[in-house]
Short mmCIF file of C-alpha atoms in Angstrom, two decimals:
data_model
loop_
_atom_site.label_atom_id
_atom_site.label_comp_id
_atom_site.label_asym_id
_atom_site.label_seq_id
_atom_site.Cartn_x
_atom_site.Cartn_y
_atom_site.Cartn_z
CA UNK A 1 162.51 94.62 87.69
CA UNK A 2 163.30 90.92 86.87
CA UNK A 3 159.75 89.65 86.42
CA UNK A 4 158.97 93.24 84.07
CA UNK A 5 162.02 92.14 82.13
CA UNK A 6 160.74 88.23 81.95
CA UNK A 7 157.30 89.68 81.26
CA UNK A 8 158.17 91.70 78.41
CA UNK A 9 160.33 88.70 77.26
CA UNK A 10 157.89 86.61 77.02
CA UNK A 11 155.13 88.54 75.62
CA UNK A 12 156.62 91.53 73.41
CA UNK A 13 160.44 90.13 72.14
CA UNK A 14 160.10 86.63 71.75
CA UNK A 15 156.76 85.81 69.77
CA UNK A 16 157.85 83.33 67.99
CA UNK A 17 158.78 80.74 71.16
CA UNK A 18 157.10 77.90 71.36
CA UNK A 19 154.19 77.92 73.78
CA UNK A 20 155.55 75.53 76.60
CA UNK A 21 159.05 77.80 76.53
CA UNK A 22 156.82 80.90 77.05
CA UNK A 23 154.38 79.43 79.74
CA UNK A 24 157.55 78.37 81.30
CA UNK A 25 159.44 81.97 81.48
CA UNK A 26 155.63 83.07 83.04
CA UNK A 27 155.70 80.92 85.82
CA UNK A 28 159.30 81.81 86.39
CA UNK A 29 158.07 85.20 86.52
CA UNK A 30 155.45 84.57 88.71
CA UNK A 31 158.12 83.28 91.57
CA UNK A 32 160.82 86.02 91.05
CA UNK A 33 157.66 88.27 92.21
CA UNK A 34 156.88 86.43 95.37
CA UNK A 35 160.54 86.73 95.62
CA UNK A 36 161.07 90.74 95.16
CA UNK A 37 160.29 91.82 99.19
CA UNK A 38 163.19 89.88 100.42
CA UNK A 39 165.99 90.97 97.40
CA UNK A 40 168.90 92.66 98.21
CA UNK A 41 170.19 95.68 96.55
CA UNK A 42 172.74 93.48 95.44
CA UNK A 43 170.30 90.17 94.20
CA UNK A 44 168.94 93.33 91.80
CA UNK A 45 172.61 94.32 90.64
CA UNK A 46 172.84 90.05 89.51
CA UNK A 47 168.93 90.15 88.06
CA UNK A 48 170.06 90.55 84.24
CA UNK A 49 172.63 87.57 84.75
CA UNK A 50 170.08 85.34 86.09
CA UNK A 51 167.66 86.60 83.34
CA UNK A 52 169.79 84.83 81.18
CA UNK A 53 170.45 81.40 82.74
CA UNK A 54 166.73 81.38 83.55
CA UNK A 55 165.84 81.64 79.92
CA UNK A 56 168.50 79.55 78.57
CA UNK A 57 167.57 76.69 80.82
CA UNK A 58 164.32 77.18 79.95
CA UNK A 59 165.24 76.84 76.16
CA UNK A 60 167.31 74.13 77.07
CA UNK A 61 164.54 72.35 78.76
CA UNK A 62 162.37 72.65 75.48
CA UNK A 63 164.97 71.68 72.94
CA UNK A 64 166.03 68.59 75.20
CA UNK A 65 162.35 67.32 74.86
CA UNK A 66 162.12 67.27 70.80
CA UNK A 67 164.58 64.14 70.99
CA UNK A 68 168.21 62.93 70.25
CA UNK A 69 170.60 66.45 69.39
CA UNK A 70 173.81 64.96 69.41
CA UNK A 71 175.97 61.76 69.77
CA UNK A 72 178.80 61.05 72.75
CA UNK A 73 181.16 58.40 72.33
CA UNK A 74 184.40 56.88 73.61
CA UNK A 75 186.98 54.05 72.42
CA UNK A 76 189.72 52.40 73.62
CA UNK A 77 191.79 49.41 71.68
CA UNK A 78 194.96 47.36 72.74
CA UNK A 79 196.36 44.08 74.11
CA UNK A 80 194.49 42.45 77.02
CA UNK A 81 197.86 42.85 78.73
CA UNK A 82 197.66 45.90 79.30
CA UNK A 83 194.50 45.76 81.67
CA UNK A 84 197.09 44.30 83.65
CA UNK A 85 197.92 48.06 84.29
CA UNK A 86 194.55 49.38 85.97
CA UNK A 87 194.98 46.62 88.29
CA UNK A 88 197.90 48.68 89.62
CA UNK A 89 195.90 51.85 89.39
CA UNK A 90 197.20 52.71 86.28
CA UNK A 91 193.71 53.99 84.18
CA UNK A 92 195.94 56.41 81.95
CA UNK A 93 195.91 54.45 78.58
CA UNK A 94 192.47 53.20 79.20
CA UNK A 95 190.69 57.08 80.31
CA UNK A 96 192.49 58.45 77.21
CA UNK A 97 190.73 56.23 74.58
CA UNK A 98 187.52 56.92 76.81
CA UNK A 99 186.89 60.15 77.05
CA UNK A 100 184.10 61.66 75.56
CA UNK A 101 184.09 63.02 72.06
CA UNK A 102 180.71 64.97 71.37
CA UNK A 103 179.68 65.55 68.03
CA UNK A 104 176.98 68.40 67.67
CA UNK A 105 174.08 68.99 65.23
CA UNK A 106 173.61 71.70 63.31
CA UNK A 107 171.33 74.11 64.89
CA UNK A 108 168.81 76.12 62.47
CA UNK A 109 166.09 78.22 62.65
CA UNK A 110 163.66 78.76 59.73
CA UNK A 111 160.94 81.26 58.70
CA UNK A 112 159.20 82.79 55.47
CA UNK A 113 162.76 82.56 53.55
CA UNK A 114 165.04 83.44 56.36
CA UNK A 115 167.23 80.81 58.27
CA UNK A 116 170.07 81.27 60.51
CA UNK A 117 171.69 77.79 60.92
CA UNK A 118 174.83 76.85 62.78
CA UNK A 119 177.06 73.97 61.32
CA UNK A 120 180.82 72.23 61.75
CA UNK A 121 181.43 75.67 64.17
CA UNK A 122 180.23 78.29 61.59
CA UNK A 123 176.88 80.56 62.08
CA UNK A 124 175.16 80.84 58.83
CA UNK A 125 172.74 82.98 57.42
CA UNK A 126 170.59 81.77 54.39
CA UNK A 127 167.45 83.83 52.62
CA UNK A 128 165.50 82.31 50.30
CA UNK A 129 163.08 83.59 47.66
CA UNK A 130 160.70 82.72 44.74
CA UNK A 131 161.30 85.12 41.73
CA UNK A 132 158.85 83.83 39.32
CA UNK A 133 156.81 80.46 38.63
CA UNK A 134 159.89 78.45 38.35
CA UNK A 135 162.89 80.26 39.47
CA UNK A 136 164.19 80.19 42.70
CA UNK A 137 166.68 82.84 44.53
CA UNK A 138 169.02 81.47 47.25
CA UNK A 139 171.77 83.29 49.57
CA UNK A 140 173.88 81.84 52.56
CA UNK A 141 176.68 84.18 53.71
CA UNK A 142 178.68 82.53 56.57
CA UNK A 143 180.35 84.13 59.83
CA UNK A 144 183.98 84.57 58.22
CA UNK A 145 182.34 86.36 54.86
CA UNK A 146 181.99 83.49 52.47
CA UNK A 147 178.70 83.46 50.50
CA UNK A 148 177.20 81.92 47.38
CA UNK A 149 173.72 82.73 45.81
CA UNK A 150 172.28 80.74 43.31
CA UNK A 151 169.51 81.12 40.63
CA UNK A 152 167.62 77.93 39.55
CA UNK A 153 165.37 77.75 37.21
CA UNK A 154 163.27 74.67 35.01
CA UNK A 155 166.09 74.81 32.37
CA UNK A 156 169.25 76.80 33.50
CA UNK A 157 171.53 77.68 36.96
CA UNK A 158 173.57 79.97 37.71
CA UNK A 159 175.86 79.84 40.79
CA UNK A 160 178.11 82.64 42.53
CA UNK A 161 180.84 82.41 44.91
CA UNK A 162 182.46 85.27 46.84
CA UNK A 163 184.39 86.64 49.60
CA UNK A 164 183.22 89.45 51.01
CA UNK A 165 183.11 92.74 48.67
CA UNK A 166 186.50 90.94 46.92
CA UNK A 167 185.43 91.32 43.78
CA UNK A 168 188.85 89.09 42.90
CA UNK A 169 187.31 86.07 44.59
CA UNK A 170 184.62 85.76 42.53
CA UNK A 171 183.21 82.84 40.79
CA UNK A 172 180.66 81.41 38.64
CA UNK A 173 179.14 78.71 36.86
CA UNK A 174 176.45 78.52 34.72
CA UNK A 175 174.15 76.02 32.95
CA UNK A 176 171.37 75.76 30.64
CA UNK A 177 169.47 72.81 29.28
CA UNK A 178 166.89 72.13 26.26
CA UNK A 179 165.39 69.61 24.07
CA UNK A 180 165.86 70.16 20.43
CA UNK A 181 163.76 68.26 18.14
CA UNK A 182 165.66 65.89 15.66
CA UNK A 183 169.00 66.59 17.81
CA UNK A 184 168.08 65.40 20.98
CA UNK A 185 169.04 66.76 24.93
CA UNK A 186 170.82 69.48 24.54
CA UNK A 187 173.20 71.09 27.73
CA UNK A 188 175.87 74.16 28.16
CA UNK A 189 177.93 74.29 30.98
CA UNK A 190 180.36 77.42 31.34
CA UNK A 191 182.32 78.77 34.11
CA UNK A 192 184.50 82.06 35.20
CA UNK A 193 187.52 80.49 34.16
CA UNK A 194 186.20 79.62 30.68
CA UNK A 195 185.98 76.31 30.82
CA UNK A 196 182.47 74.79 28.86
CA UNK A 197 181.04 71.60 28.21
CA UNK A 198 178.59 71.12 25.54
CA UNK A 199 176.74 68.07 26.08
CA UNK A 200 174.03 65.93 23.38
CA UNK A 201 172.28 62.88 23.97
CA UNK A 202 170.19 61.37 22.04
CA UNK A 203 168.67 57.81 23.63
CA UNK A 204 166.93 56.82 20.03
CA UNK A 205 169.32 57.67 17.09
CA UNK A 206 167.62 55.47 14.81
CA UNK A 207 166.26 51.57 14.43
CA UNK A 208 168.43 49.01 12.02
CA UNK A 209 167.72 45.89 11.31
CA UNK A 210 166.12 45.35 15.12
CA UNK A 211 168.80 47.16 16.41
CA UNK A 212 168.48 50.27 18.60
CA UNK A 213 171.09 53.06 18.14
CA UNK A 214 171.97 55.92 20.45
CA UNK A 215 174.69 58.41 20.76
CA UNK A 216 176.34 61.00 23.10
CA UNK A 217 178.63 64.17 21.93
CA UNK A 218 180.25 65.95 24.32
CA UNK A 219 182.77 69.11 23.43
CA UNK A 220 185.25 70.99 26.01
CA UNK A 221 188.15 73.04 25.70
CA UNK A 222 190.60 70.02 25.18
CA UNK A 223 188.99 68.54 22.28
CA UNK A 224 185.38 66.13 21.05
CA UNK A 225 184.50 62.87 22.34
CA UNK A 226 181.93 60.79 21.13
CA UNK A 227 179.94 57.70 21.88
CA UNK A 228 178.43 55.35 19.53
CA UNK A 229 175.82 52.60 20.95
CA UNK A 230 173.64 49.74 19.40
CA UNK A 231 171.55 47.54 21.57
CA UNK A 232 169.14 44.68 20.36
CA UNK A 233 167.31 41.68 21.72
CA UNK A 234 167.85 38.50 19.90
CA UNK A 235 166.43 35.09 19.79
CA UNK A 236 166.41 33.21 23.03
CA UNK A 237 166.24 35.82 25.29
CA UNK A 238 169.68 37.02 24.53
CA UNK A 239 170.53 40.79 24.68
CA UNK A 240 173.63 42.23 22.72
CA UNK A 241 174.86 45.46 23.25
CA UNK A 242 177.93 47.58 21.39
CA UNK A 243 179.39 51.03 21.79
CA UNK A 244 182.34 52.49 21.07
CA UNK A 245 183.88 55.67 22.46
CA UNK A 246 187.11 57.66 21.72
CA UNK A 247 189.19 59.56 24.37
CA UNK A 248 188.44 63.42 24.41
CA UNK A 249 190.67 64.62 21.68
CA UNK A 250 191.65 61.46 19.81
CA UNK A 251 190.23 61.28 16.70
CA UNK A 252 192.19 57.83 15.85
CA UNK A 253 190.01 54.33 15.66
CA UNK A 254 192.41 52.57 17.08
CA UNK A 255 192.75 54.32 20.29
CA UNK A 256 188.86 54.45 20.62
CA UNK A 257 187.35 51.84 23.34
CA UNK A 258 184.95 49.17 22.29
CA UNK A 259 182.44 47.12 24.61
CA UNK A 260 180.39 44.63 24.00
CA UNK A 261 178.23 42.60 26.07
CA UNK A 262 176.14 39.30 25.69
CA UNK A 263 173.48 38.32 28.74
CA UNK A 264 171.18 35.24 28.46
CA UNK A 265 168.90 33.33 31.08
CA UNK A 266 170.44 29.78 30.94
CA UNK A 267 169.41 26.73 33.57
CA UNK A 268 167.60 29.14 36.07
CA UNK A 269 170.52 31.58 36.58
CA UNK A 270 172.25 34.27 34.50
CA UNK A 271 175.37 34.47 32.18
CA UNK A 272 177.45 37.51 30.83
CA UNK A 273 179.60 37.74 28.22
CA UNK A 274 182.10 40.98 28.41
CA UNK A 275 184.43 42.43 26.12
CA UNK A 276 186.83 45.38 26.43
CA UNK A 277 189.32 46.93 25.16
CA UNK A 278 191.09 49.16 22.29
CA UNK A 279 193.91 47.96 19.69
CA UNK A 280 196.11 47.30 21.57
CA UNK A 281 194.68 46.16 24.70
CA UNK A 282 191.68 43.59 25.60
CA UNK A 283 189.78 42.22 28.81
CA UNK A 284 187.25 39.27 28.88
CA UNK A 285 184.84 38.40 31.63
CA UNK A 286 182.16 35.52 31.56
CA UNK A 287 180.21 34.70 34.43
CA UNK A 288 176.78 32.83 35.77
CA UNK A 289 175.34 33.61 39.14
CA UNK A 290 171.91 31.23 39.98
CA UNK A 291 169.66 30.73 43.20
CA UNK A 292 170.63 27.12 44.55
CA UNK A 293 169.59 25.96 47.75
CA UNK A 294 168.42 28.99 49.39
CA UNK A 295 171.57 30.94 48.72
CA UNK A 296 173.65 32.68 45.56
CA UNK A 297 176.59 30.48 43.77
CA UNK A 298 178.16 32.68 41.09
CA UNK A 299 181.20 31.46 38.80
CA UNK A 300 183.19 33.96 37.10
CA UNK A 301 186.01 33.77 34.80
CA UNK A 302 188.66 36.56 33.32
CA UNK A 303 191.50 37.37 31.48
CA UNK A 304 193.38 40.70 31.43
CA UNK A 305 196.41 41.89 31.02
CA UNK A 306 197.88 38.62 30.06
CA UNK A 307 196.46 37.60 33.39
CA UNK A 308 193.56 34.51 33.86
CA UNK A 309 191.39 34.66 36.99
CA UNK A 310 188.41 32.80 38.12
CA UNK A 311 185.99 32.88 41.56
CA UNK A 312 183.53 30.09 42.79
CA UNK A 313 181.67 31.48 45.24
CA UNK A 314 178.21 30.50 47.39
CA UNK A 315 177.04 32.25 49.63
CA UNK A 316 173.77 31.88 52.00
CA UNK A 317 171.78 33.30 54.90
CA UNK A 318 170.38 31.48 57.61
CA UNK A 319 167.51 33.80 58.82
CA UNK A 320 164.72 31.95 59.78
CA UNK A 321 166.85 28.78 59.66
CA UNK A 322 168.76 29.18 63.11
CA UNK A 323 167.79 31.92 65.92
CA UNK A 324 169.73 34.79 64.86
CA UNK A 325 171.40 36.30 61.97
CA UNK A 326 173.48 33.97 60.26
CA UNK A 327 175.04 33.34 56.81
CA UNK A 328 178.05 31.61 55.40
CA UNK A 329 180.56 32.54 52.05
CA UNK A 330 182.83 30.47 50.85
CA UNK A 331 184.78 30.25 47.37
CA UNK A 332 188.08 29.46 45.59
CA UNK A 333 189.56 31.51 43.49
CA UNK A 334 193.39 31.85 41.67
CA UNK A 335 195.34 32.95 44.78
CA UNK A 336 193.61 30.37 46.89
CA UNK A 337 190.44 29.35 49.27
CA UNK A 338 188.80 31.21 51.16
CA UNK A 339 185.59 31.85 53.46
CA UNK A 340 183.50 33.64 56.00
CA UNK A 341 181.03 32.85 59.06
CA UNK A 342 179.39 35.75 60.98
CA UNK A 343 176.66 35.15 63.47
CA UNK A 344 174.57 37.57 65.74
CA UNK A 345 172.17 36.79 68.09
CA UNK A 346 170.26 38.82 71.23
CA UNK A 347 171.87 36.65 74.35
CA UNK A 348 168.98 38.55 76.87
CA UNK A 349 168.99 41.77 79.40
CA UNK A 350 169.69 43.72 76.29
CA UNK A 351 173.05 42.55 75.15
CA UNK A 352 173.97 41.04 71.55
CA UNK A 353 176.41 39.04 70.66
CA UNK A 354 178.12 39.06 67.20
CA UNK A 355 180.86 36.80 66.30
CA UNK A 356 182.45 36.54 62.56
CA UNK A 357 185.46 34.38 61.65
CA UNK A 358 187.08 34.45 58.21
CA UNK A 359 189.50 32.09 56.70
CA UNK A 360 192.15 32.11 53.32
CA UNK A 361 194.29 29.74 52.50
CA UNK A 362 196.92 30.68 49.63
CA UNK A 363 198.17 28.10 47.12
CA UNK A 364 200.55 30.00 45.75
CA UNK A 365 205.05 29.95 46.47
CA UNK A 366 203.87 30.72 50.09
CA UNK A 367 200.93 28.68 51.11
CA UNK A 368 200.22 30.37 53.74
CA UNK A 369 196.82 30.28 56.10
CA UNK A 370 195.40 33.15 57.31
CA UNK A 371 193.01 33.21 60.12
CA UNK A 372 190.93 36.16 61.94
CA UNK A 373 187.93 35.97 64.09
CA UNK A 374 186.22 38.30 66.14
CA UNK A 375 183.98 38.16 68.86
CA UNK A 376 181.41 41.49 70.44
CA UNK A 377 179.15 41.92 73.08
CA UNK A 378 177.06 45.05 73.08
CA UNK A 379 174.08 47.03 74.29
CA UNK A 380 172.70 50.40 74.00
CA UNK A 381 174.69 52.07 75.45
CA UNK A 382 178.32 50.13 74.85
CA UNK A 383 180.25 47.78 73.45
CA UNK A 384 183.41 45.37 73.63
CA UNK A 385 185.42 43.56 71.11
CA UNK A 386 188.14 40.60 71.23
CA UNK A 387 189.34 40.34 67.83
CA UNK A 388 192.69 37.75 67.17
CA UNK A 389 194.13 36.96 63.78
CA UNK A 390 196.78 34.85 62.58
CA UNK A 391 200.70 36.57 63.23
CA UNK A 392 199.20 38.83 65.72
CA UNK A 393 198.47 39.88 69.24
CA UNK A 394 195.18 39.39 70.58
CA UNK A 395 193.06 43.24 70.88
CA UNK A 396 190.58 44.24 72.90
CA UNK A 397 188.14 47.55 71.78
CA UNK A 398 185.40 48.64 74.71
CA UNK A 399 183.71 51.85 73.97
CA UNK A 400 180.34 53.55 73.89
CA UNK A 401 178.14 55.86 71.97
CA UNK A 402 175.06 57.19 72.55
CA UNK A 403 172.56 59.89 71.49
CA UNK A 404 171.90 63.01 74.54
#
C-alpha cells in the first residue's frame, strides 16, 4: 500500500517536482516493496505517517542542495571579567547571548501567474496577469485576509487595499501621467480619502541671455507651490545656478526660499559656492576638495545661524601600499582635532584581523581627549571583538553567523 501511494505520488500528484526529488521518492518505493513480506499489521497502520517524513526528507534533501536558505547567528557582549564566571561553571550570561537566532527566507513557488510565497510568518497567495499590451493585473491576498490588486499600465496605476469582503476597509490610489506639448510632464495623483496632487515639470522653460530656465508646479489640497530655476555656464568653466521656491500655500516673496550655487575647477580640485536662505534667515557654505598625494584633502567653511564652522580634512588609502586594507583620516575642525586609523589584514588558516582606532581632541571649556580603539579576529564561521574607549570598561563581543 505504501509503495502504490509513493507510486502514484510520484507519477500522477506531483508533476511538477523536480526530477532528482521524483527519482528519489522511486527508489524509496522500490525498498518499501522489498520491505512489504515482513510488515506488520501494525507497520501498515504507521505507512501514511512515514509517507510523509519520507517525502519531506526527500524535499528537504533537494531544497538543501540549491544553496544557502537561511542565516544562524549568536552574540554575546560584556566585560572580560565576567569570563571569570565560566571558569566556575557559570556559562549562563555567556549561552544566553549565544544561542541561536535563525532567520528564514521566504519560501515561494511560481508558475504561469500563480505564486504561493511564504514571508515574515505569513502564507501568501499572488496571481498575476497581462490584460492588454501594456497593462498588467496583480493580486496577493495573505493568510489573515489582507489583499491588494493593482492595475499598471504605460501611463496610469491604480492600487486597492482591502480586508476581506469589508467593504469599510477599502482603499485606493490612483495615478495617471502625460506629456502635454507646450506645458510639459504632466501627473494626477488621487486617493480614497480625497487627497490629490497635481504635478508639472517642465526641464526647458525657455533660454535667456545663455541662461536655461525650468520650472515645477505642484497643487494639493492645502494650497500651490512653485519652483522657479535658471542655470547657465559662464566663462571659465564656472556654472551658476538659481531657483527659488515658496512653501505650499504661501504666496508671500519673502517667505519663499532662494538657492544659489557657484562651482568652478580651480588648481586641480573643486570649489562651491552655496547660498540659502529666505528673508529672514541665511546659510553660506564654500568649500574645495582636490586629489593630493594619493588621497582626498577637502576644506570647507560655513556660517549659519549666527554660527561659523570650518573642517580640514585628508584622508587616504593604503591599498597596494602596505599588505592589507589600510587608510588614514584626519582633520580639525571648530570643536577640535580629530582622526581615524583602521587596518585589516588576512593573518592565515582563515582568520582576519581588523583593528581601527579613532581619536578627538576638544579645544573647547573642556578640552577633553577622547580615545576608542577596537581590535577583531574573525573567520567564516565567527568572530570576536575587544573594543576599549576612553571613561569606559573594556568589552568583549564573540559571536557567529553563518548561512545553512
Amino acid at each position: 500500500q505504501v509503495a502504490q501511494a509513493i507510486r502514484y505520488e510520484a507519477t500522477a500528484a506531483l508533476p511538477a517536482l523536480p526530477q532528482p526529488l521524483v527519482r528519489s521518492l522511486r527508489r524509496l518505493r522500490v525498498r518499501l516493496c522489498a520491505m512489504a513480506p515482513r510488515s506488520a499489521p501494525r507497520s501498515r497502520a504507521v505507512a501514511p505517517g512515514l509517507l510523509v517524513l519520507a517525502a519531506l526528507a526527500a524535499s528537504l534533501v533537494y531544497l538543501g542542495s540549491l544553496g544557502p536558505a537561511y542565516s544562524v547567528k549568536g552574540a554575546w557582549q560584556g566585560q572580560p571579567s565576567t569570563l571569570k564566571d565560566t571558569v566556575k561553571g557559570d556559562f549562563g550570561s555567556v549561552m544566553e547571548g549565544l544561542e541561536p537566532k535563525v532567520s528564514f527566507p521566504p519560501i515561494a513557488y511560481h508558475r504561469e501567474g500563480v505564486a504561493l510565497s511564504v514571508e515574515d510568518g505569513r502564507l501568501n497567495a499572488d496571481y498575476t496577469a497581462k490584460l492588454d499590451g501594456d497593462t498588467m493585473l496583480q493580486l496577493r491576498v495573505n493568510d489573515e485576509q489582507e489583499w491588494r490588486a493593482s492595475l499598471r499600465g504605460e501611463d496610469a496605476s491604480l492600487r486597492v487595499r482591502g480586508q476581506g469582503a469589508n467593504l469599510d476597509s477599502l482603499s485606493w490610489e490612483a495615478a495617471q501621467s502625460s506629456s502635454v506639448e507646450d506645458v510639459g510632464d504632466v501627473k494626477v495623483e488621487f486617493n480614497s480619502d480625497k487627497e490629490y496632487n497635481l504635478t508639472v515639470v517642465r526641464e526647458m522653460l525657455a533660454r535667456i541671455a545663455g541662461a536655461e530656465l525650468d520650472a515645477k508646479v505642484r497643487a494639493t489640497n492645502a494650497g500651490v507651490t512653485g519652483r522657479l530655476g535658471a542655470r547657465r555656464e559662464l566663462p571659465g568653466g564656472v556654472e551658476a545656478s538659481y531657483s527659488v521656491e515658496n512653501p505650499v500655500g504661501v504666496y508671500d516673496l519673502a517667505s519663499s526660499t532662494h538657492r544659489g550655487r557657484l562651482s568652478a575647477a580651480v588648481a586641480g580640485g573643486e570649489a562651491v559656492l552655496q547660498v540659502e536662505g529666505d528673508a529672514s534667515s541665511q546659510a553660506y557654505e564654500g568649500s574645495y576638495v582636490r586629489d593630493l598625494q594619493g588621497g582626498r584633502a577637502g576644506f570647507q567653511l560655513s556660517h549659519k545661524d549666527g554660527a561659523l564652522g570650518y573642517n580640514v580634512s585628508y584622508a587616504r588609502d593604503f591599498d597596494g601600499v602596505l599588505e592589507g586594507d589600510a587608510g588614514v583620516h584626519v582633520g580639525i575642525d571648530e570643536d577640535g582635532v580629530y582622526g581615524k586609523v583602521r587596518a585589516s589584514r588576512e593573518v592565515g588558516q582563515g582568520l582576519g584581523a581588523d583593528y581601527e582606532a579613532s581619536a578627538r581632541f576638544e579645544t573647547g571649556e573642556d578640552r577633553r581627549l577622547q580615545l576608542q580603539h577596537a581590535l577583531k579576529l574573525s573567520n567564516k564561521l565567527g568572530y570576536a571583538q575587544l573594543a576599549h574607549g576612553s571613561g569606559e570598561a573594556p568589552r568583549l563581543r564573540v559571536g557567529y553567523e553563518f548561512n545553512a
